[in-house]
Tab-separated table of C-alpha atoms and ligand atoms in Angstrom:
chain	number	residue	atom	x	y	z
A	1	MET	CA	25.951	13.578	8.946
A	2	PRO	CA	23.788	15.987	6.954
A	3	ARG	CA	23.788	19.393	8.534
A	4	ILE	CA	20.756	21.185	7.167
A	5	ALA	CA	17.213	20.057	6.496
A	6	TYR	CA	14.303	21.940	5.003
A	7	VAL	CA	11.155	21.604	7.111
A	8	ASN	CA	7.972	23.451	6.219
A	9	GLY	CA	9.474	26.680	5.008
A	10	ARG	CA	12.655	26.768	7.058
A	11	TYR	CA	16.205	25.555	6.688
A	12	VAL	CA	17.097	24.125	10.081
A	13	ALA	CA	19.959	22.235	11.663
A	14	HIS	CA	19.437	18.573	10.820
A	15	ARG	CA	19.686	17.549	14.467
A	16	ASP	CA	16.840	19.938	15.341
A	17	ALA	CA	14.674	19.084	12.331
A	18	GLN	CA	11.274	17.999	13.608
A	19	VAL	CA	7.758	17.330	12.409
A	20	HIS	CA	4.648	17.514	14.530
A	21	VAL	CA	3.386	14.407	16.378
A	22	GLU	CA	0.098	14.745	14.526
A	23	ASP	CA	1.690	14.874	11.112
A	24	ARG	CA	-0.363	12.459	9.029
A	25	GLY	CA	2.778	10.897	7.636
A	26	TYR	CA	3.726	9.885	11.145
A	27	GLN	CA	0.244	8.740	12.126
A	28	PHE	CA	-1.106	7.187	8.924
A	29	ALA	CA	1.754	6.908	6.409
A	30	ASP	CA	-0.418	9.471	4.605
A	31	GLY	CA	2.315	10.929	2.452
A	32	VAL	CA	4.534	10.469	-0.568
A	33	TYR	CA	8.227	10.864	-1.239
A	34	GLU	CA	10.966	10.937	-3.819
A	35	VAL	CA	14.667	10.185	-3.653
A	36	CYS	CA	16.960	11.619	-6.329
A	37	GLU	CA	20.559	10.736	-6.893
A	38	VAL	CA	23.097	13.534	-6.694
A	39	ALA	CA	26.131	12.874	-8.897
A	40	ARG	CA	29.033	15.267	-9.356
A	41	GLY	CA	26.923	18.100	-8.020
A	42	HIS	CA	23.949	17.389	-10.288
A	43	ILE	CA	20.506	16.262	-9.237
A	44	MET	CA	19.701	13.404	-11.580
A	45	ASP	CA	16.371	12.899	-13.351
A	46	MET	CA	14.678	15.744	-11.509
A	47	THR	CA	11.922	15.952	-14.119
A	48	GLY	CA	11.059	12.258	-13.847
A	49	HIS	CA	11.048	12.402	-10.071
A	50	LEU	CA	8.882	15.506	-9.908
A	51	ASP	CA	6.510	14.060	-12.516
A	52	ARG	CA	6.102	10.955	-10.390
A	53	LEU	CA	5.714	13.089	-7.265
A	54	GLY	CA	2.924	14.949	-9.046
A	55	ARG	CA	1.236	11.683	-9.917
A	56	SER	CA	1.571	10.340	-6.361
A	57	LEU	CA	0.134	13.573	-4.953
A	58	ARG	CA	-2.722	13.562	-7.431
A	59	GLU	CA	-3.596	9.918	-6.710
A	60	LEU	CA	-3.888	10.730	-2.997
A	61	SER	CA	-5.564	14.130	-3.502
A	62	ILE	CA	-2.731	15.903	-1.692
A	63	ASP	CA	-1.957	19.412	-2.974
A	64	TRP	CA	1.520	20.353	-4.120
A	65	PRO	CA	3.106	21.957	-1.047
A	66	LEU	CA	4.821	24.474	-3.367
A	67	ASN	CA	5.071	24.708	-7.117
A	68	ARG	CA	7.608	22.649	-9.042
A	69	ALA	CA	10.040	25.489	-9.543
A	70	ALA	CA	10.105	26.224	-5.823
A	71	LEU	CA	10.650	22.559	-5.011
A	72	GLN	CA	13.545	22.417	-7.453
A	73	ILE	CA	15.133	25.440	-5.826
A	74	ILE	CA	14.740	23.968	-2.335
A	75	MET	CA	16.177	20.609	-3.391
A	76	GLY	CA	19.178	22.347	-4.927
A	77	GLU	CA	19.577	24.522	-1.867
A	78	VAL	CA	19.500	21.555	0.518
A	79	VAL	CA	22.070	19.747	-1.614
A	80	ARG	CA	24.317	22.818	-1.670
A	81	ARG	CA	23.941	23.689	2.002
A	82	ASN	CA	24.969	20.140	2.881
A	83	HIS	CA	27.911	20.235	0.472
A	84	VAL	CA	26.689	17.087	-1.217
A	85	ARG	CA	28.508	16.456	-4.486
A	86	ASN	CA	27.594	12.797	-4.582
A	87	GLY	CA	24.693	11.463	-2.590
A	88	LEU	CA	20.947	11.563	-2.316
A	89	VAL	CA	18.305	14.208	-1.869
A	90	TYR	CA	15.098	13.106	-0.168
A	91	LEU	CA	11.782	14.904	-0.415
A	92	GLN	CA	8.643	14.008	1.522
A	93	VAL	CA	5.179	15.507	1.362
A	94	THR	CA	2.454	14.520	3.784
A	95	ARG	CA	-1.156	15.583	3.994
A	96	GLY	CA	-0.131	17.798	6.880
A	97	VAL	CA	-0.823	18.195	10.571
A	98	ALA	CA	-4.331	17.707	11.937
A	99	PRO	CA	-6.031	16.090	14.944
A	100	ARG	CA	-5.950	12.334	14.347
A	101	ASP	CA	-8.878	11.257	12.194
A	102	HIS	CA	-8.793	8.824	9.302
A	103	VAL	CA	-10.773	11.118	7.003
A	104	PHE	CA	-8.890	13.878	5.231
A	105	PRO	CA	-8.613	17.168	7.131
A	106	GLY	CA	-10.295	20.291	5.781
A	107	PRO	CA	-8.782	22.625	3.180
A	108	GLY	CA	-7.153	24.774	5.882
A	109	VAL	CA	-4.572	22.059	6.499
A	110	ARG	CA	-1.565	22.539	4.251
A	111	PRO	CA	0.653	19.656	3.106
A	112	ALA	CA	3.891	19.290	5.066
A	113	LEU	CA	7.201	19.317	3.210
A	114	VAL	CA	10.573	17.977	4.305
A	115	VAL	CA	13.753	17.890	2.204
A	116	THR	CA	17.017	16.342	3.363
A	117	ALA	CA	20.235	15.384	1.641
A	118	LYS	CA	23.083	13.064	2.444
A	119	ARG	CA	26.400	12.138	0.964
A	120	THR	CA	27.288	8.759	-0.446
A	121	ASP	CA	30.691	7.442	-1.413
A	122	PRO	CA	30.982	6.865	-5.178
A	123	ALA	CA	34.189	4.854	-4.734
A	124	LEU	CA	32.375	2.470	-2.403
A	125	ALA	CA	29.509	2.150	-4.880
A	126	THR	CA	31.932	1.335	-7.664
A	127	LYS	CA	33.571	-1.296	-5.483
A	128	ARG	CA	30.148	-2.815	-4.724
A	129	ALA	CA	29.296	-2.821	-8.407
A	130	GLU	CA	32.483	-4.717	-9.137
A	131	ALA	CA	31.608	-7.376	-6.550
A	132	GLY	CA	27.877	-7.540	-7.306
A	133	LEU	CA	25.319	-8.324	-4.637
A	134	SER	CA	22.934	-11.097	-3.584
A	135	VAL	CA	19.160	-11.065	-3.255
A	136	ILE	CA	16.695	-13.234	-1.356
A	137	THR	CA	13.068	-13.803	-2.311
A	138	VAL	CA	10.123	-12.990	-0.067
A	139	PRO	CA	6.404	-13.546	-0.622
A	140	GLU	CA	4.640	-10.472	-2.039
A	141	ASN	CA	2.808	-9.263	1.026
A	142	ARG	CA	2.719	-5.497	0.671
A	143	TRP	CA	0.632	-5.215	2.813
A	144	GLU	CA	-1.223	-8.296	3.989
A	145	ARG	CA	-0.164	-8.004	7.601
A	146	VAL	CA	-3.304	-6.253	8.756
A	147	ASP	CA	-3.074	-8.339	11.921
A	148	ILE	CA	-0.345	-5.931	13.056
A	149	LYS	CA	-1.615	-2.630	14.402
A	150	THR	CA	0.814	-0.646	12.303
A	151	VAL	CA	0.598	3.032	11.421
A	152	GLY	CA	0.751	2.014	7.741
A	153	LEU	CA	-2.902	3.012	7.416
A	154	LEU	CA	-3.058	4.687	4.048
A	155	PRO	CA	-5.553	2.177	2.543
A	156	ASN	CA	-7.699	2.607	5.655
A	157	VAL	CA	-7.516	6.390	5.321
A	158	LEU	CA	-8.561	6.228	1.673
A	159	ALA	CA	-11.413	3.856	2.498
A	160	ARG	CA	-12.692	6.125	5.280
A	161	GLN	CA	-12.490	9.137	3.025
A	162	LYS	CA	-14.435	7.255	0.365
A	163	ALA	CA	-17.060	6.401	2.974
A	164	LYS	CA	-17.285	10.043	3.976
A	165	LEU	CA	-17.731	11.149	0.370
A	166	ALA	CA	-20.505	8.559	0.022
A	167	GLY	CA	-22.258	9.951	3.120
A	168	ALA	CA	-21.237	6.965	5.258
A	169	GLN	CA	-19.116	6.767	8.397
A	170	GLU	CA	-17.204	3.540	7.843
A	171	ALA	CA	-16.025	1.373	4.955
A	172	TRP	CA	-15.864	-2.408	5.104
A	173	PHE	CA	-13.040	-4.120	3.253
A	174	VAL	CA	-14.390	-7.022	1.211
A	175	ASP	CA	-12.446	-9.997	-0.184
A	176	PRO	CA	-12.717	-10.818	-3.913
A	177	ASP	CA	-15.103	-13.664	-2.997
A	178	GLY	CA	-17.479	-11.177	-1.362
A	179	THR	CA	-16.662	-11.885	2.274
A	180	VAL	CA	-16.385	-8.963	4.628
A	181	LYS	CA	-13.058	-8.511	6.350
A	182	GLU	CA	-13.337	-5.535	8.683
A	183	GLY	CA	-13.813	-1.802	8.681
A	184	ALA	CA	-11.215	0.864	7.994
A	185	ALA	CA	-10.798	1.224	11.764
A	186	THR	CA	-13.336	-1.176	13.270
A	187	ASN	CA	-14.235	-4.871	13.326
A	188	ALA	CA	-17.409	-5.985	11.552
A	189	TRP	CA	-20.250	-8.084	12.963
A	190	ILE	CA	-23.716	-9.259	12.056
A	191	VAL	CA	-26.556	-10.824	14.018
A	192	THR	CA	-28.345	-13.667	12.239
A	193	LYS	CA	-32.099	-14.150	12.207
A	194	ASP	CA	-31.564	-16.674	15.043
A	195	GLY	CA	-29.818	-14.043	17.150
A	196	VAL	CA	-26.321	-15.495	16.722
A	197	LEU	CA	-23.454	-13.005	16.551
A	198	VAL	CA	-21.116	-13.593	13.598
A	199	THR	CA	-17.672	-12.128	13.088
A	200	ARG	CA	-14.711	-13.128	11.002
A	201	PRO	CA	-12.038	-15.214	12.774
A	202	ALA	CA	-9.218	-12.943	13.900
A	203	GLU	CA	-6.713	-15.384	12.422
A	204	SER	CA	-7.633	-14.462	8.875
A	205	GLY	CA	-6.922	-11.053	7.499
A	206	ILE	CA	-8.179	-8.700	10.188
A	207	LEU	CA	-6.881	-6.867	13.218
A	208	ARG	CA	-7.748	-8.683	16.433
A	209	GLY	CA	-9.697	-5.848	18.021
A	210	ILE	CA	-9.525	-5.580	21.785
A	211	THR	CA	-13.166	-4.488	21.814
A	212	ARG	CA	-13.965	-7.512	19.640
A	213	THR	CA	-12.267	-9.795	22.166
A	214	THR	CA	-14.070	-8.209	25.113
A	215	LEU	CA	-17.331	-8.599	23.254
A	216	PHE	CA	-17.039	-12.367	23.672
A	217	ALA	CA	-17.397	-11.878	27.428
A	218	VAL	CA	-20.120	-9.270	26.968
A	219	ALA	CA	-22.073	-11.645	24.724
A	220	LYS	CA	-21.680	-14.428	27.286
A	221	SER	CA	-23.005	-12.185	30.033
A	222	LEU	CA	-26.113	-11.636	27.927
A	223	GLY	CA	-26.452	-15.320	27.041
A	224	LEU	CA	-25.655	-14.706	23.373
A	225	THR	CA	-23.732	-17.069	21.103
A	226	ILE	CA	-20.881	-16.000	18.828
A	227	GLU	CA	-19.914	-17.813	15.657
A	228	GLU	CA	-16.504	-16.952	14.224
A	229	ARG	CA	-16.805	-17.287	10.466
A	230	GLY	CA	-16.739	-15.153	7.400
A	231	PHE	CA	-19.952	-13.569	6.156
A	232	SER	CA	-20.749	-12.054	2.819
A	233	VAL	CA	-21.981	-8.559	2.035
A	234	ASP	CA	-25.289	-10.104	0.932
A	235	GLU	CA	-25.628	-11.990	4.202
A	236	ALA	CA	-24.923	-8.766	6.083
A	237	LYS	CA	-27.552	-6.863	4.116
A	238	ALA	CA	-30.097	-9.581	4.858
A	239	ALA	CA	-29.075	-9.958	8.510
A	240	ARG	CA	-31.199	-9.080	11.513
A	241	GLU	CA	-28.550	-6.584	12.591
A	242	ALA	CA	-25.060	-5.447	11.777
A	243	PHE	CA	-22.626	-3.518	13.931
A	244	ILE	CA	-19.009	-2.525	14.327
A	245	THR	CA	-16.640	-2.532	17.285
A	246	ALA	CA	-13.572	-0.498	18.201
A	247	ALA	CA	-12.217	1.487	21.126
A	248	THR	CA	-13.473	4.609	19.355
A	249	THR	CA	-17.017	3.355	18.748
A	250	VAL	CA	-17.457	0.570	21.360
A	251	VAL	CA	-20.461	-1.175	19.768
A	252	MET	CA	-22.062	0.891	17.018
A	253	PRO	CA	-25.089	-0.337	15.069
A	254	VAL	CA	-24.821	-0.329	11.267
A	255	VAL	CA	-28.134	0.603	9.661
A	256	SER	CA	-27.172	0.652	5.997
A	257	ILE	CA	-24.623	-1.025	3.728
A	258	ASP	CA	-23.856	0.417	0.295
A	259	GLY	CA	-27.029	2.474	0.555
A	260	GLU	CA	-29.279	-0.506	1.365
A	261	PRO	CA	-30.937	-0.743	4.784
A	262	VAL	CA	-29.971	-3.521	7.146
A	263	ALA	CA	-33.274	-5.073	8.321
A	264	ASN	CA	-35.639	-2.141	9.007
A	265	GLY	CA	-32.845	0.400	8.772
A	266	HIS	CA	-32.820	1.125	12.505
A	267	PRO	CA	-30.271	0.216	15.175
A	268	GLY	CA	-30.859	-3.338	16.398
A	269	SER	CA	-31.639	-4.299	19.977
A	270	VAL	CA	-28.800	-6.834	20.241
A	271	ALA	CA	-26.172	-4.267	19.279
A	272	LEU	CA	-27.659	-1.758	21.694
A	273	SER	CA	-27.717	-4.268	24.574
A	274	LEU	CA	-24.110	-5.207	23.862
A	275	ARG	CA	-23.259	-1.528	23.878
A	276	ALA	CA	-25.046	-1.002	27.183
A	277	ALA	CA	-23.427	-4.040	28.845
A	278	PHE	CA	-19.916	-3.274	27.601
A	279	PHE	CA	-18.855	-0.966	30.441
A	280	ASP	CA	-19.908	-3.493	33.093
A	281	VAL	CA	-17.895	-6.313	31.562
A	282	ALA	CA	-14.744	-4.666	30.165
A	283	GLU	CA	-11.675	-4.269	32.350
A	284	LYS	CA	-11.705	-0.946	34.185
A	285	ARG	CA	-8.696	0.838	35.569
A	286	PRO	CA	-9.120	4.282	37.121
A	287	ALA	CA	-7.282	6.832	34.949
B	1	PDD	N1	-8.755	1.366	15.250
B	1	PDD	N2	-9.636	-2.964	12.800
B	1	PDD	C1	-8.888	-1.894	12.476
B	1	PDD	C2	-8.304	-1.820	11.109
B	1	PDD	C3	-8.665	-0.877	13.403
B	1	PDD	O1	-7.915	0.177	13.076
B	1	PDD	C4	-9.264	-0.973	14.688
B	1	PDD	C5	-9.075	0.086	15.729
B	1	PDD	C6	-10.039	-2.107	14.986
B	1	PDD	C7	-10.671	-2.319	16.346
B	1	PDD	O2	-9.687	-2.519	17.327
B	1	PDD	P1	-9.948	-2.143	18.880
B	1	PDD	O3	-11.218	-2.798	19.271
B	1	PDD	O4	-8.758	-2.700	19.581
B	1	PDD	O5	-10.037	-0.628	18.948
B	1	PDD	C8	-10.199	-3.079	14.020
B	1	PDD	C9	-8.519	2.478	16.133
B	1	PDD	C10	-9.624	2.701	17.086
B	1	PDD	C11	-8.169	3.697	15.287
B	1	PDD	O6	-7.381	3.512	14.364
B	1	PDD	O7	-8.631	4.814	15.569
């Protein structure tokens, strides 16, 4: 059992080592890490690992939590304090602690840094190497399982941030064939010229939003028809209306897509009636 961990500037007992509940690593997988081997008291390939850490940080626009030299010292210190001669040293940097919001927090939020170390048994590893090991194959699906409401939200975070930088509030993920999947944290809808609501089937590559599901009943209460099918970005731009749904937004009209107005560029009446009727139809439990 490792005894000491480094957490945001302090060496603490491993059993008491904690990060905040609103750490973005915990909430969005918005962080990066490295694992270095420790062999005979030496940290192996430190340069390569720190180079890759630098690249990972840069790609995600996360600042270095400390400079390289300081990180090297801390890694060495954690290895030494845990008396690890052979083992692993683990380093994780997240974008830091901020109230939950997909978009990046402001510059006041510093990256969070955790370093831990643990021992491994070289004799056991040698024995394993002598026996060899088996592998299985799995389909490459890192990460297609967007139907699961997992906290692995880094692509969603990056999409939202991109939207913010473009002066928008949401980003729609689009398949290579041009069909819209869903938003970074919302489901996507359009209203056709005939007043039919269209949304992608929840069976194919989206999260089955609870708001989306409730909207079926809301639409029914207003006498509106829903068609579950894919729609393209072009169809959305030419639609009578577009809107998004989520617990955070309920029904929110979309007035522009990639800088082009949807219809007359104003919130549509169907979306606004759905929004108004939502509270009446959705399940209500006193808090
Ligand atoms: N997001 N699609 C994605 C990727 C989402 O993250 C969400 C919700 C939805 C809509 O689901 P629901 O109607 O159940 O809220 C669709 C939440 C609100 C969030 O991450 O903040």
